[in-house]
């Protein structure tokens, strides 16, 4: 029986040189999710995969999935999209590395999330716009949480489902419980931080489809603190602080 081949778009998250001329690559593919694959001979000067395995590029790939723990075998990789701003703008490049860190840490092997792939591609395409960059990254962090079923509750109490009072300067938000808390639950839950009404509005706008997130004042305290809270959620989910998040000034 011929080996099953899969063609898909893939974002290159990481590459490691192995042997004389080969690479082990971590790819976030649209159809198969994250995969680890061996690209035999990919570093040979005349390899047909030249240019198809550049970090943070999108390529059209063909791979032969292997059973269980073995690496998949990458047999084709042709470049489809390169994000020019990542080459000329260091802040955009760090943000791009952080997109890769999020996808690498949060997704499991062979667990496809095509919407997250599309969101990553759109995010990378627009990282050269400095005025919107940090908001765009917060939106991508929230998109990751939503897609992976980890989205914090923002409307009703994360613990009991009761309505919350979304006014004032001290709305309870449980990092472990996963979202806003009513007055009763906030006293019983661990790791509660306080949000202001403006900060909660900013997080809601960032998490919502449409364009409300573009209207947020980039210099506002609410947006800065919303970014800290989203970062605390990501740190909680990772189990440690993300390495690259501090470099991009979110
Ligand atoms: Zn409650």
CSV table of C-alpha atoms and ligand atoms in Angstrom, one decimal:
chain,number,residue,atom,x,y,z
A,1,UNK,CA,0.0,0.0,0.0
A,2,UNK,CA,1.5,3.4,-0.9
A,3,UNK,CA,2.2,5.7,2.1
A,4,UNK,CA,-0.5,8.2,2.7
A,5,UNK,CA,0.6,11.7,1.8
A,6,UNK,CA,-0.9,14.9,3.0
A,7,UNK,CA,-0.6,18.3,1.3
A,8,UNK,CA,-1.4,21.3,3.4
A,9,UNK,CA,-0.3,24.9,4.2
A,10,UNK,CA,2.1,25.2,7.0
A,11,UNK,CA,3.7,28.0,9.1
A,12,UNK,CA,7.3,27.2,10.1
A,13,UNK,CA,7.6,27.5,13.9
A,14,UNK,CA,11.1,26.1,14.4
A,15,UNK,CA,14.0,24.4,12.6
A,16,UNK,CA,16.9,22.5,14.0
A,17,UNK,CA,19.9,21.4,11.9
A,18,UNK,CA,20.5,17.6,12.0
A,19,UNK,CA,23.0,15.4,10.3
A,20,UNK,CA,25.0,16.9,7.5
A,21,UNK,CA,22.2,18.3,5.4
A,22,UNK,CA,18.8,17.7,7.1
A,23,UNK,CA,16.4,19.7,9.3
A,24,UNK,CA,14.0,18.8,11.9
A,25,UNK,CA,11.1,21.2,11.6
A,26,UNK,CA,8.2,22.1,13.8
A,27,UNK,CA,5.3,23.2,11.6
A,28,UNK,CA,1.8,24.5,12.4
A,29,UNK,CA,-0.2,23.1,9.5
A,30,UNK,CA,-3.6,24.1,8.5
A,31,UNK,CA,-5.0,20.6,8.1
A,32,UNK,CA,-3.0,18.5,10.6
A,33,UNK,CA,-2.2,21.0,13.3
A,34,UNK,CA,1.3,21.0,14.8
A,35,UNK,CA,3.7,18.4,13.4
A,36,UNK,CA,7.3,17.6,13.9
A,37,UNK,CA,8.9,16.4,10.7
A,38,UNK,CA,12.3,15.4,9.3
A,39,UNK,CA,13.2,17.2,6.1
A,40,UNK,CA,16.0,15.0,4.6
A,41,UNK,CA,18.6,16.9,2.6
A,42,UNK,CA,16.7,20.2,3.0
A,43,UNK,CA,20.0,22.1,3.6
A,44,UNK,CA,21.6,20.8,0.4
A,45,UNK,CA,22.2,23.7,-2.0
A,46,UNK,CA,20.0,22.2,-4.7
A,47,UNK,CA,17.3,21.0,-2.4
A,48,UNK,CA,13.8,21.5,-3.8
A,49,UNK,CA,12.8,22.6,-0.3
A,50,UNK,CA,15.1,25.7,-0.4
A,51,UNK,CA,13.2,28.7,0.8
A,52,UNK,CA,10.3,26.6,1.8
A,53,UNK,CA,11.5,26.2,5.4
A,54,UNK,CA,12.3,29.7,6.4
A,55,UNK,CA,11.2,30.5,10.0
A,56,UNK,CA,7.8,32.2,10.2
A,57,UNK,CA,7.1,31.7,6.5
A,58,UNK,CA,4.0,30.0,5.1
A,59,UNK,CA,4.7,27.2,2.7
A,60,UNK,CA,2.8,24.6,0.7
A,61,UNK,CA,4.0,21.3,2.1
A,62,UNK,CA,3.6,17.6,1.5
A,63,UNK,CA,4.3,15.2,4.3
A,64,UNK,CA,4.0,11.5,5.1
A,65,UNK,CA,2.6,11.2,8.6
A,66,UNK,CA,4.2,8.5,10.7
A,67,UNK,CA,2.5,6.6,13.4
A,68,UNK,CA,2.9,7.3,17.1
A,69,UNK,CA,6.0,9.0,18.3
A,70,UNK,CA,8.0,9.0,15.1
A,71,UNK,CA,8.7,12.2,13.2
A,72,UNK,CA,6.7,12.8,10.1
A,73,UNK,CA,8.6,12.9,6.8
A,74,UNK,CA,8.6,16.1,4.9
A,75,UNK,CA,9.0,15.6,1.2
A,76,UNK,CA,8.0,19.0,-0.3
A,77,UNK,CA,8.0,22.6,0.9
A,78,UNK,CA,7.4,25.5,-1.4
A,79,UNK,CA,7.2,29.0,-0.2
A,80,UNK,CA,3.7,30.6,-0.4
A,81,UNK,CA,4.0,33.8,1.7
A,82,UNK,CA,6.8,35.6,3.4
A,83,UNK,CA,6.0,38.5,5.8
A,84,UNK,CA,8.2,41.4,4.7
A,85,UNK,CA,7.8,43.4,7.8
A,86,UNK,CA,9.5,40.7,9.9
A,87,UNK,CA,12.7,41.3,7.9
A,88,UNK,CA,12.9,45.0,8.4
A,89,UNK,CA,11.3,45.6,11.8
A,90,UNK,CA,12.8,44.0,14.9
A,91,UNK,CA,9.6,44.7,17.0
A,92,UNK,CA,7.5,42.9,14.3
A,93,UNK,CA,10.0,40.0,14.3
A,94,UNK,CA,9.8,39.6,18.1
A,95,UNK,CA,6.0,39.6,17.8
A,96,UNK,CA,6.2,37.0,15.1
A,97,UNK,CA,8.4,34.8,17.3
A,98,UNK,CA,5.8,35.2,20.0
A,99,UNK,CA,3.1,34.0,17.6
A,100,UNK,CA,5.3,30.9,17.1
A,101,UNK,CA,5.8,30.4,20.8
A,102,UNK,CA,2.0,30.6,21.4
A,103,UNK,CA,1.2,28.1,18.7
A,104,UNK,CA,4.1,25.8,19.8
A,105,UNK,CA,3.2,25.9,23.5
A,106,UNK,CA,-0.6,25.8,23.3
A,107,UNK,CA,-1.4,23.3,20.6
A,108,UNK,CA,-0.9,19.6,20.6
A,109,UNK,CA,0.6,17.5,17.8
A,110,UNK,CA,-1.9,16.4,15.2
A,111,UNK,CA,-4.7,18.5,16.6
A,112,UNK,CA,-5.8,20.7,13.7
A,113,UNK,CA,-7.1,24.3,14.2
A,114,UNK,CA,-7.6,25.8,10.8
A,115,UNK,CA,-9.2,29.0,12.1
A,116,UNK,CA,-6.1,29.5,14.4
A,117,UNK,CA,-3.9,29.0,11.4
A,118,UNK,CA,-5.8,31.6,9.5
A,119,UNK,CA,-5.7,34.0,12.4
A,120,UNK,CA,-1.9,33.5,12.8
A,121,UNK,CA,-1.4,34.2,9.1
A,122,UNK,CA,-3.4,37.4,9.2
A,123,UNK,CA,-1.7,38.5,12.4
A,124,UNK,CA,1.8,38.0,10.9
A,125,UNK,CA,0.8,39.8,7.7
A,126,UNK,CA,0.0,43.0,9.7
A,127,UNK,CA,2.7,43.1,12.3
A,128,UNK,CA,4.4,46.0,10.4
A,129,UNK,CA,1.7,48.4,11.6
A,130,UNK,CA,3.2,49.7,14.8
A,131,UNK,CA,0.1,51.5,16.0
A,132,UNK,CA,-2.0,48.4,16.1
A,133,UNK,CA,0.6,45.8,16.8
A,134,UNK,CA,0.2,45.3,20.5
A,135,UNK,CA,-3.6,45.2,20.2
A,136,UNK,CA,-3.3,42.8,17.3
A,137,UNK,CA,-1.1,40.5,19.4
A,138,UNK,CA,-3.6,40.7,22.4
A,139,UNK,CA,-6.3,39.7,19.9
A,140,UNK,CA,-4.3,36.8,18.7
A,141,UNK,CA,-3.6,35.6,22.3
A,142,UNK,CA,-7.4,35.7,23.0
A,143,UNK,CA,-8.1,33.9,19.7
A,144,UNK,CA,-5.7,31.1,20.8
A,145,UNK,CA,-7.5,30.9,24.2
A,146,UNK,CA,-10.9,30.8,22.5
A,147,UNK,CA,-10.0,28.3,19.9
A,148,UNK,CA,-8.5,26.0,22.5
A,149,UNK,CA,-11.4,26.2,24.8
A,150,UNK,CA,-9.5,28.3,27.4
A,151,UNK,CA,-11.3,31.6,26.8
A,152,UNK,CA,-11.9,33.4,30.2
A,153,UNK,CA,-15.6,34.2,31.0
A,154,UNK,CA,-16.1,37.9,30.4
A,155,UNK,CA,-19.9,38.3,30.9
A,156,UNK,CA,-21.1,36.1,33.7
A,157,UNK,CA,-19.4,34.6,36.8
A,158,UNK,CA,-16.8,32.0,35.8
A,159,UNK,CA,-17.6,29.9,38.9
A,160,UNK,CA,-21.4,30.1,39.3
A,161,UNK,CA,-22.7,31.7,36.2
A,162,UNK,CA,-24.4,34.6,38.0
A,163,UNK,CA,-24.6,38.1,36.6
A,164,UNK,CA,-21.6,40.3,37.6
A,165,UNK,CA,-21.5,43.9,38.4
A,166,UNK,CA,-19.4,45.3,35.5
A,167,UNK,CA,-19.0,48.8,36.9
A,168,UNK,CA,-16.5,50.3,39.3
A,169,UNK,CA,-12.8,49.7,39.7
A,170,UNK,CA,-12.7,46.4,41.3
A,171,UNK,CA,-14.3,43.6,39.3
A,172,UNK,CA,-12.9,40.2,40.4
A,173,UNK,CA,-11.2,38.1,37.8
A,174,UNK,CA,-10.1,34.6,38.7
A,175,UNK,CA,-6.9,33.5,36.8
A,176,UNK,CA,-7.4,29.9,37.9
A,177,UNK,CA,-11.2,29.9,37.7
A,178,UNK,CA,-11.1,31.4,34.3
A,179,UNK,CA,-12.7,34.8,34.1
A,180,UNK,CA,-14.8,37.4,35.9
A,181,UNK,CA,-16.3,36.5,39.3
A,182,UNK,CA,-19.4,37.6,41.1
A,183,UNK,CA,-19.0,39.3,44.5
A,184,UNK,CA,-19.8,36.0,46.4
A,185,UNK,CA,-17.4,33.8,44.4
A,186,UNK,CA,-14.5,36.2,44.4
A,187,UNK,CA,-13.9,35.6,48.1
A,188,UNK,CA,-13.8,31.8,47.6
A,189,UNK,CA,-11.6,31.5,44.5
A,190,UNK,CA,-7.8,31.5,44.3
A,191,UNK,CA,-5.6,34.0,42.4
A,192,UNK,CA,-8.1,36.7,41.9
A,193,UNK,CA,-7.0,40.0,40.4
A,194,UNK,CA,-9.1,43.2,40.2
A,195,UNK,CA,-10.1,44.7,36.9
A,196,UNK,CA,-11.6,48.2,36.3
A,197,UNK,CA,-14.7,48.5,34.2
A,198,UNK,CA,-12.7,50.2,31.5
A,199,UNK,CA,-10.1,47.3,31.5
A,200,UNK,CA,-12.9,44.7,31.2
A,201,UNK,CA,-14.4,46.7,28.4
A,202,UNK,CA,-11.0,46.7,26.6
A,203,UNK,CA,-10.6,42.9,27.0
A,204,UNK,CA,-14.2,42.4,25.7
A,205,UNK,CA,-13.5,44.6,22.7
A,206,UNK,CA,-10.3,42.7,21.9
A,207,UNK,CA,-12.1,39.4,22.2
A,208,UNK,CA,-15.0,40.3,20.0
A,209,UNK,CA,-15.3,40.1,16.2
A,210,UNK,CA,-15.7,43.4,14.4
A,211,UNK,CA,-13.7,46.5,14.7
A,212,UNK,CA,-14.3,47.8,18.2
A,213,UNK,CA,-10.7,46.8,19.1
A,214,UNK,CA,-9.3,49.3,16.6
A,215,UNK,CA,-11.0,52.2,18.4
A,216,UNK,CA,-9.3,51.5,21.7
A,217,UNK,CA,-7.0,54.3,22.8
A,218,UNK,CA,-3.5,52.8,22.4
A,219,UNK,CA,-2.1,55.0,25.2
A,220,UNK,CA,-4.8,54.2,27.7
A,221,UNK,CA,-4.2,52.7,31.2
A,222,UNK,CA,-7.1,50.4,30.6
A,223,UNK,CA,-5.6,48.9,27.5
A,224,UNK,CA,-2.2,48.5,29.2
A,225,UNK,CA,-3.7,46.8,32.2
A,226,UNK,CA,-5.9,44.6,30.0
A,227,UNK,CA,-2.7,43.5,28.3
A,228,UNK,CA,-1.2,42.6,31.7
A,229,UNK,CA,-4.3,40.6,32.6
A,230,UNK,CA,-4.3,38.7,29.3
A,231,UNK,CA,-0.6,38.0,29.9
A,232,UNK,CA,-1.3,36.7,33.4
A,233,UNK,CA,-3.9,34.3,31.8
A,234,UNK,CA,-1.4,33.1,29.2
A,235,UNK,CA,1.3,32.6,31.9
A,236,UNK,CA,-1.2,30.5,33.9
A,237,UNK,CA,-2.1,28.4,30.9
A,238,UNK,CA,1.6,27.9,30.0
A,239,UNK,CA,2.6,27.2,33.6
A,240,UNK,CA,5.4,29.7,33.2
A,241,UNK,CA,5.9,33.2,31.8
A,242,UNK,CA,6.1,33.3,28.0
A,243,UNK,CA,9.7,33.9,27.0
A,244,UNK,CA,9.0,36.3,24.1
A,245,UNK,CA,6.1,38.3,25.4
A,246,UNK,CA,8.1,40.8,27.4
A,247,UNK,CA,10.2,41.7,24.3
A,248,UNK,CA,7.3,43.0,22.3
A,249,UNK,CA,5.9,45.5,24.8
A,250,UNK,CA,2.4,44.2,25.0
B,1,LIG,ZN1,-20.2,33.5,41.2
